[in-house]
Amino acid sequence: MTNPKTKTDHAEEDVLFRLLRQIDTAPAASQRAMAEALGISLGRLNALLRNAVETGFIQLSEKNSNDKRQRVAYALTSKGAATKVKLTDAFLTRKFAEYDALHAELTGTTSGLNPLKSRAKLMQSNFAPIPELYVSYESAQKLKVEAADLTSHDLSPRQICDLELLLNGGFNPLKGFLSEEDYNGVVENMRLADGSLWPMPITLDVSEDFAASVELGQDIALRDQEGVILATMTVTDRWEPNKSREAEKVFGADDDAHPAVNYLHNQAGKIYLGGPIVGIQQPVHYDFKARRDTPNELRAYFRKMGWHKVVAFQTRNPLHRAHQELTFRAAKEAQANLLIHPVVGMTKPGDVDHFTRVRCYEAVLDQYPSSTTNMSLLNLAMRMAGPREAVWHGLIRKNHGCTHFIVGRDHAGPGKNSAGEDFYGPYDAQDLFRANEEEIGITMVDFKHMVYVQERAQYEPNDEIEDRDNVTILNISGTELRRRLAEGLEIPEWFSFPEVVSELRKTKPPRAKQGFSVFFTGFSGSGKSTIANALMVKLMEMGGRPVTLLDGDIVRKNLSSELGFSKEHRDLNIRRIGYVASEITKNGGIAICAPIAPYATTRRAVREDIEQFGAFVEIHVATGIEECERRDRKGLYKLAREGKIKEFTGISDPYDVPENPELRLETENTEVDHCAHQVILKLESMGLIKA
């Protein structure tokens, strides 16, 4: 066991901390001014500067000045900026401990500010600023130049969401992407290595090739999808995680029906990198700028308004009348002001897009008293992790200055698992939150399931209706709402606001007017292209919407001519088809796709891409391999049997048979026209075309 640090060690740390902070905040100051600010001699300052240069904390550059004493300029390196963040935490911890000891000596009681295992103890006031990970503007300009020469990682949309909340303090106390030790603690028991409560792994997943190109201790630049450098990261850890274990512990099951588990296995990189980050600039958002607030901006607003109690409402859905009644009751119960805090980062595939949702929120915001209600957007990538997600959301809202948080029934639940059962119990999230409520540092307000009582013309909590046998209880589920929108049916005013329904109808017109994609899959020679051509002609005969055929061979020729037939290239080809089909669907057209598409995970990814904008109709052309070989006009099967074509689906490479396609076609001894007509009938039954 190592001995505790001596006072001399702490004094040395404090001087280094003050030096790094001084260079970050006033890089142009003279050495004399710097020494005076630190309260040390010039000789002592020069020794400190030399040591900081040697250890890589600061760098020197020539400065144009007639004054011989100011010919050198100083700037923090990314290593120095990361060290400054670490020393800031250590400095604050010691100062809080000193204050607590003095408080106890004078009053005989603890101050309550000593940050033991609970990081929430540090932030008793929702007005006080919280730490951010950005350097000063001047240092950021110099770091940009330095970072331009670093190895770069292009962040995925989810990683950009995570990075933003790391940098602005939304994920406090995290100082970067988790180390392996922190990751293991979070996965196993929701604890960081220092014992702090944190339920969600925040990791930088990368490919094996990228991980192999990076050395431990190396700085890398983190860029957005436009190539803009947002931050630098010092790589301290690199490991290959047990993703099945992560799925079991964090999400409750290693089941690909869970969107986060599917992401974990089929989209996330194989290797995790961990280490502290240094913020250079915020991610850019061009939409709803006035509604996007950092934690410190919200805390400043609460301070200005004098809001000592704030209850946050988490939502990823449009607001309807039941939600309004719920939030009114929650604010009244907590005697608090209300923050409507919807997620606009990444939610569950199939959710209403955030542009439509924010327009819906703004359309009904005047239904709330402006003096006690505010709305701010949270750029969070949800994991749909149920109980753990509820605790995570509570910590995030605590960082944003909220004192109360509404936890709903099946909070952040992803729906059904592969067995058709809910992933989590209806009140599991509330139970886990309640068990950790004190350490989270925020008070839970239970979500009441609100229903409409027709005789009293009002919403009431479902479990508080004592005369339920004598009244009419009305409710419309999310599934029923989507059906009514899809079919253009009436949505009653007791359920939602006319303004909200109007916005939803703009984005979700009746299904017979929406774009959609028909996705044929099956062996080579199964008849996919022939049936797809017949279907295209029938749909063009009906008219009303443009029809585009994305046949496998046509796409190979025009979009993917440079690709081979490895699994990686076949996946990329299918994703390209899915992207084009999603654009066609988004713009109200009909896309007919006819690739082999042998892998279920890739087909699922394409489905998720397309279902953001319209229906995805999977058609399995279930012609057997023997019949496909018999029909083989191109001689491909013969070449595959002879080993002249490698990785040929059905011969030397597997085909994942669709488990639940919208339609399965048997083509042997069946006319093409009949098969195409079966598809037409299916589209009619789904409401995508009118009979």
CSV table of C-alpha atoms in Angstrom, one decimal, residues 446-615:
chain,number,residue,atom,x,y,z
A,446,ASP,CA,-43.6,8.6,-9.8
A,447,PHE,CA,-45.2,8.5,-13.3
A,448,LYS,CA,-49.0,8.1,-13.0
A,449,HIS,CA,-50.6,6.2,-15.8
A,450,MET,CA,-53.3,8.7,-16.8
A,451,VAL,CA,-56.6,7.8,-18.4
A,452,TYR,CA,-59.6,9.9,-19.5
A,453,VAL,CA,-62.8,9.5,-17.5
A,454,GLN,CA,-65.6,10.5,-19.9
A,455,GLU,CA,-68.3,11.3,-17.3
A,456,ARG,CA,-66.0,13.8,-15.5
A,457,ALA,CA,-64.3,15.0,-18.7
A,458,GLN,CA,-60.9,14.9,-17.2
A,459,TYR,CA,-57.7,12.8,-16.9
A,460,GLU,CA,-57.1,10.8,-13.7
A,461,PRO,CA,-54.5,8.3,-12.5
A,462,ASN,CA,-55.7,4.9,-13.5
A,463,ASP,CA,-55.0,3.3,-10.1
A,464,GLU,CA,-56.9,6.0,-8.2
A,465,ILE,CA,-60.3,5.7,-9.9
A,466,GLU,CA,-62.4,4.2,-7.1
A,467,ASP,CA,-65.7,4.1,-9.1
A,468,ARG,CA,-64.2,2.5,-12.2
A,469,ASP,CA,-67.1,0.2,-12.6
A,470,ASN,CA,-69.5,3.1,-12.9
A,471,VAL,CA,-67.6,5.3,-15.3
A,472,THR,CA,-66.3,5.1,-18.9
A,473,ILE,CA,-62.5,5.0,-19.0
A,474,LEU,CA,-60.9,5.9,-22.3
A,475,ASN,CA,-57.3,5.6,-23.5
A,476,ILE,CA,-55.5,5.4,-26.8
A,477,SER,CA,-52.3,3.4,-26.9
A,478,GLY,CA,-49.2,4.3,-29.0
A,479,THR,CA,-50.0,1.5,-31.4
A,480,GLU,CA,-53.6,2.6,-31.8
A,481,LEU,CA,-52.4,6.2,-32.4
A,482,ARG,CA,-50.1,5.1,-35.1
A,483,ARG,CA,-52.9,3.1,-36.7
A,484,ARG,CA,-55.2,6.1,-36.7
A,485,LEU,CA,-52.6,8.3,-38.2
A,486,ALA,CA,-51.7,5.7,-40.8
A,487,GLU,CA,-55.3,5.2,-41.9
A,488,GLY,CA,-56.3,8.9,-41.7
A,489,LEU,CA,-58.8,8.2,-38.9
A,490,GLU,CA,-60.1,10.7,-36.4
A,491,ILE,CA,-58.0,11.4,-33.3
A,492,PRO,CA,-60.3,12.8,-30.6
A,493,GLU,CA,-59.6,16.1,-28.9
A,494,TRP,CA,-59.8,14.5,-25.4
A,495,PHE,CA,-56.7,12.6,-26.4
A,496,SER,CA,-54.4,15.2,-28.0
A,497,PHE,CA,-54.2,18.8,-29.0
A,498,PRO,CA,-55.3,19.7,-32.6
A,499,GLU,CA,-52.0,21.4,-33.1
A,500,VAL,CA,-50.1,18.2,-32.3
A,501,VAL,CA,-52.3,16.1,-34.5
A,502,SER,CA,-51.8,18.6,-37.3
A,503,GLU,CA,-48.0,18.4,-37.1
A,504,LEU,CA,-48.1,14.6,-36.9
A,505,ARG,CA,-50.3,14.4,-40.0
A,506,LYS,CA,-47.8,16.5,-41.9
A,507,THR,CA,-45.1,14.0,-41.3
A,508,LYS,CA,-47.3,10.9,-41.2
A,509,PRO,CA,-49.9,11.2,-44.0
A,510,PRO,CA,-52.3,8.2,-44.5
A,511,ARG,CA,-50.4,5.1,-45.5
A,512,ALA,CA,-51.8,5.1,-49.0
A,513,LYS,CA,-50.0,8.4,-49.6
A,514,GLN,CA,-46.7,7.5,-47.9
A,515,GLY,CA,-43.6,6.2,-49.6
A,516,PHE,CA,-42.6,2.6,-48.9
A,517,SER,CA,-40.0,0.0,-49.8
A,518,VAL,CA,-40.6,-3.6,-51.0
A,519,PHE,CA,-37.5,-5.7,-50.2
A,520,PHE,CA,-37.2,-9.1,-52.0
A,521,THR,CA,-34.7,-11.5,-50.6
A,522,GLY,CA,-33.8,-15.1,-51.7
A,523,PHE,CA,-31.2,-17.3,-53.4
A,524,SER,CA,-29.7,-16.3,-56.8
A,525,GLY,CA,-32.1,-17.6,-59.4
A,526,SER,CA,-35.1,-17.7,-57.0
A,527,GLY,CA,-37.1,-15.3,-59.2
A,528,LYS,CA,-36.7,-12.1,-57.2
A,529,SER,CA,-35.9,-9.9,-60.2
A,530,THR,CA,-38.6,-11.3,-62.4
A,531,ILE,CA,-41.3,-10.8,-59.7
A,532,ALA,CA,-39.9,-7.4,-58.9
A,533,ASN,CA,-40.2,-6.3,-62.5
A,534,ALA,CA,-43.8,-7.5,-62.7
A,535,LEU,CA,-44.6,-5.7,-59.5
A,536,MET,CA,-43.1,-2.5,-60.8
A,537,VAL,CA,-45.2,-2.6,-63.9
A,538,LYS,CA,-48.4,-3.2,-61.9
A,539,LEU,CA,-47.6,-0.3,-59.5
A,540,MET,CA,-46.8,2.0,-62.4
A,541,GLU,CA,-50.1,1.0,-64.0
A,542,MET,CA,-51.9,2.1,-60.8
A,543,GLY,CA,-50.1,5.5,-60.8
A,544,GLY,CA,-50.0,8.0,-58.0
A,545,ARG,CA,-46.4,7.6,-56.9
A,546,PRO,CA,-43.0,7.2,-58.7
A,547,VAL,CA,-41.7,3.6,-58.6
A,548,THR,CA,-37.9,2.8,-58.7
A,549,LEU,CA,-36.5,-0.7,-59.1
A,550,LEU,CA,-33.2,-1.4,-57.3
A,551,ASP,CA,-32.3,-4.8,-58.7
A,552,GLY,CA,-29.2,-6.5,-57.4
A,553,ASP,CA,-27.4,-6.6,-60.8
A,554,ILE,CA,-28.4,-3.0,-61.7
A,555,VAL,CA,-27.1,-1.7,-58.4
A,556,ARG,CA,-23.8,-3.7,-58.8
A,557,LYS,CA,-23.3,-2.1,-62.1
A,558,ASN,CA,-24.2,1.5,-61.3
A,559,LEU,CA,-23.5,1.9,-57.5
A,560,SER,CA,-21.2,-0.9,-56.4
A,561,SER,CA,-19.0,-1.7,-59.4
A,562,GLU,CA,-15.8,-1.5,-57.3
A,563,LEU,CA,-17.1,-4.0,-54.7
A,564,GLY,CA,-16.2,-7.7,-54.6
A,565,PHE,CA,-18.3,-10.5,-53.0
A,566,SER,CA,-16.7,-10.8,-49.5
A,567,LYS,CA,-19.1,-10.6,-46.6
A,568,GLU,CA,-17.9,-7.0,-45.9
A,569,HIS,CA,-18.5,-5.9,-49.5
A,570,ARG,CA,-21.9,-7.7,-49.8
A,571,ASP,CA,-23.0,-6.0,-46.5
A,572,LEU,CA,-21.8,-2.6,-47.9
A,573,ASN,CA,-23.7,-3.2,-51.2
A,574,ILE,CA,-27.0,-3.9,-49.3
A,575,ARG,CA,-26.5,-0.9,-47.1
A,576,ARG,CA,-26.1,1.2,-50.2
A,577,ILE,CA,-29.4,-0.2,-51.6
A,578,GLY,CA,-31.0,0.5,-48.2
A,579,TYR,CA,-29.8,4.1,-48.2
A,580,VAL,CA,-31.2,4.8,-51.7
A,581,ALA,CA,-34.5,3.1,-50.8
A,582,SER,CA,-34.8,5.2,-47.6
A,583,GLU,CA,-34.3,8.4,-49.6
A,584,ILE,CA,-37.0,7.2,-52.1
A,585,THR,CA,-39.3,6.3,-49.3
A,586,LYS,CA,-38.7,9.6,-47.5
A,587,ASN,CA,-39.7,11.5,-50.5
A,588,GLY,CA,-43.0,9.6,-51.0
A,589,GLY,CA,-41.9,7.2,-53.7
A,590,ILE,CA,-41.9,3.4,-53.9
A,591,ALA,CA,-38.6,1.5,-53.9
A,592,ILE,CA,-38.5,-2.1,-55.1
A,593,CYS,CA,-35.3,-3.8,-54.0
A,594,ALA,CA,-34.2,-7.3,-55.3
A,595,PRO,CA,-30.8,-8.3,-53.9
A,596,ILE,CA,-29.9,-11.7,-52.4
A,597,ALA,CA,-29.3,-10.0,-49.0
A,598,PRO,CA,-28.2,-13.2,-47.2
A,599,TYR,CA,-27.6,-11.8,-43.7
A,600,ALA,CA,-30.4,-11.2,-41.3
A,601,THR,CA,-28.5,-8.4,-39.4
A,602,THR,CA,-27.9,-6.4,-42.5
A,603,ARG,CA,-31.6,-6.8,-43.5
A,604,ARG,CA,-32.6,-5.6,-40.1
A,605,ALA,CA,-30.3,-2.5,-40.4
A,606,VAL,CA,-31.9,-1.7,-43.7
A,607,ARG,CA,-35.3,-2.1,-42.2
A,608,GLU,CA,-34.5,0.4,-39.4
A,609,ASP,CA,-33.1,2.9,-41.9
A,610,ILE,CA,-36.2,2.8,-44.1
A,611,GLU,CA,-38.9,2.6,-41.3
A,612,GLN,CA,-37.8,6.1,-40.1
A,613,PHE,CA,-39.7,7.3,-43.2
A,614,GLY,CA,-42.2,4.7,-44.3
A,615,ALA,CA,-43.1,1.0,-44.4
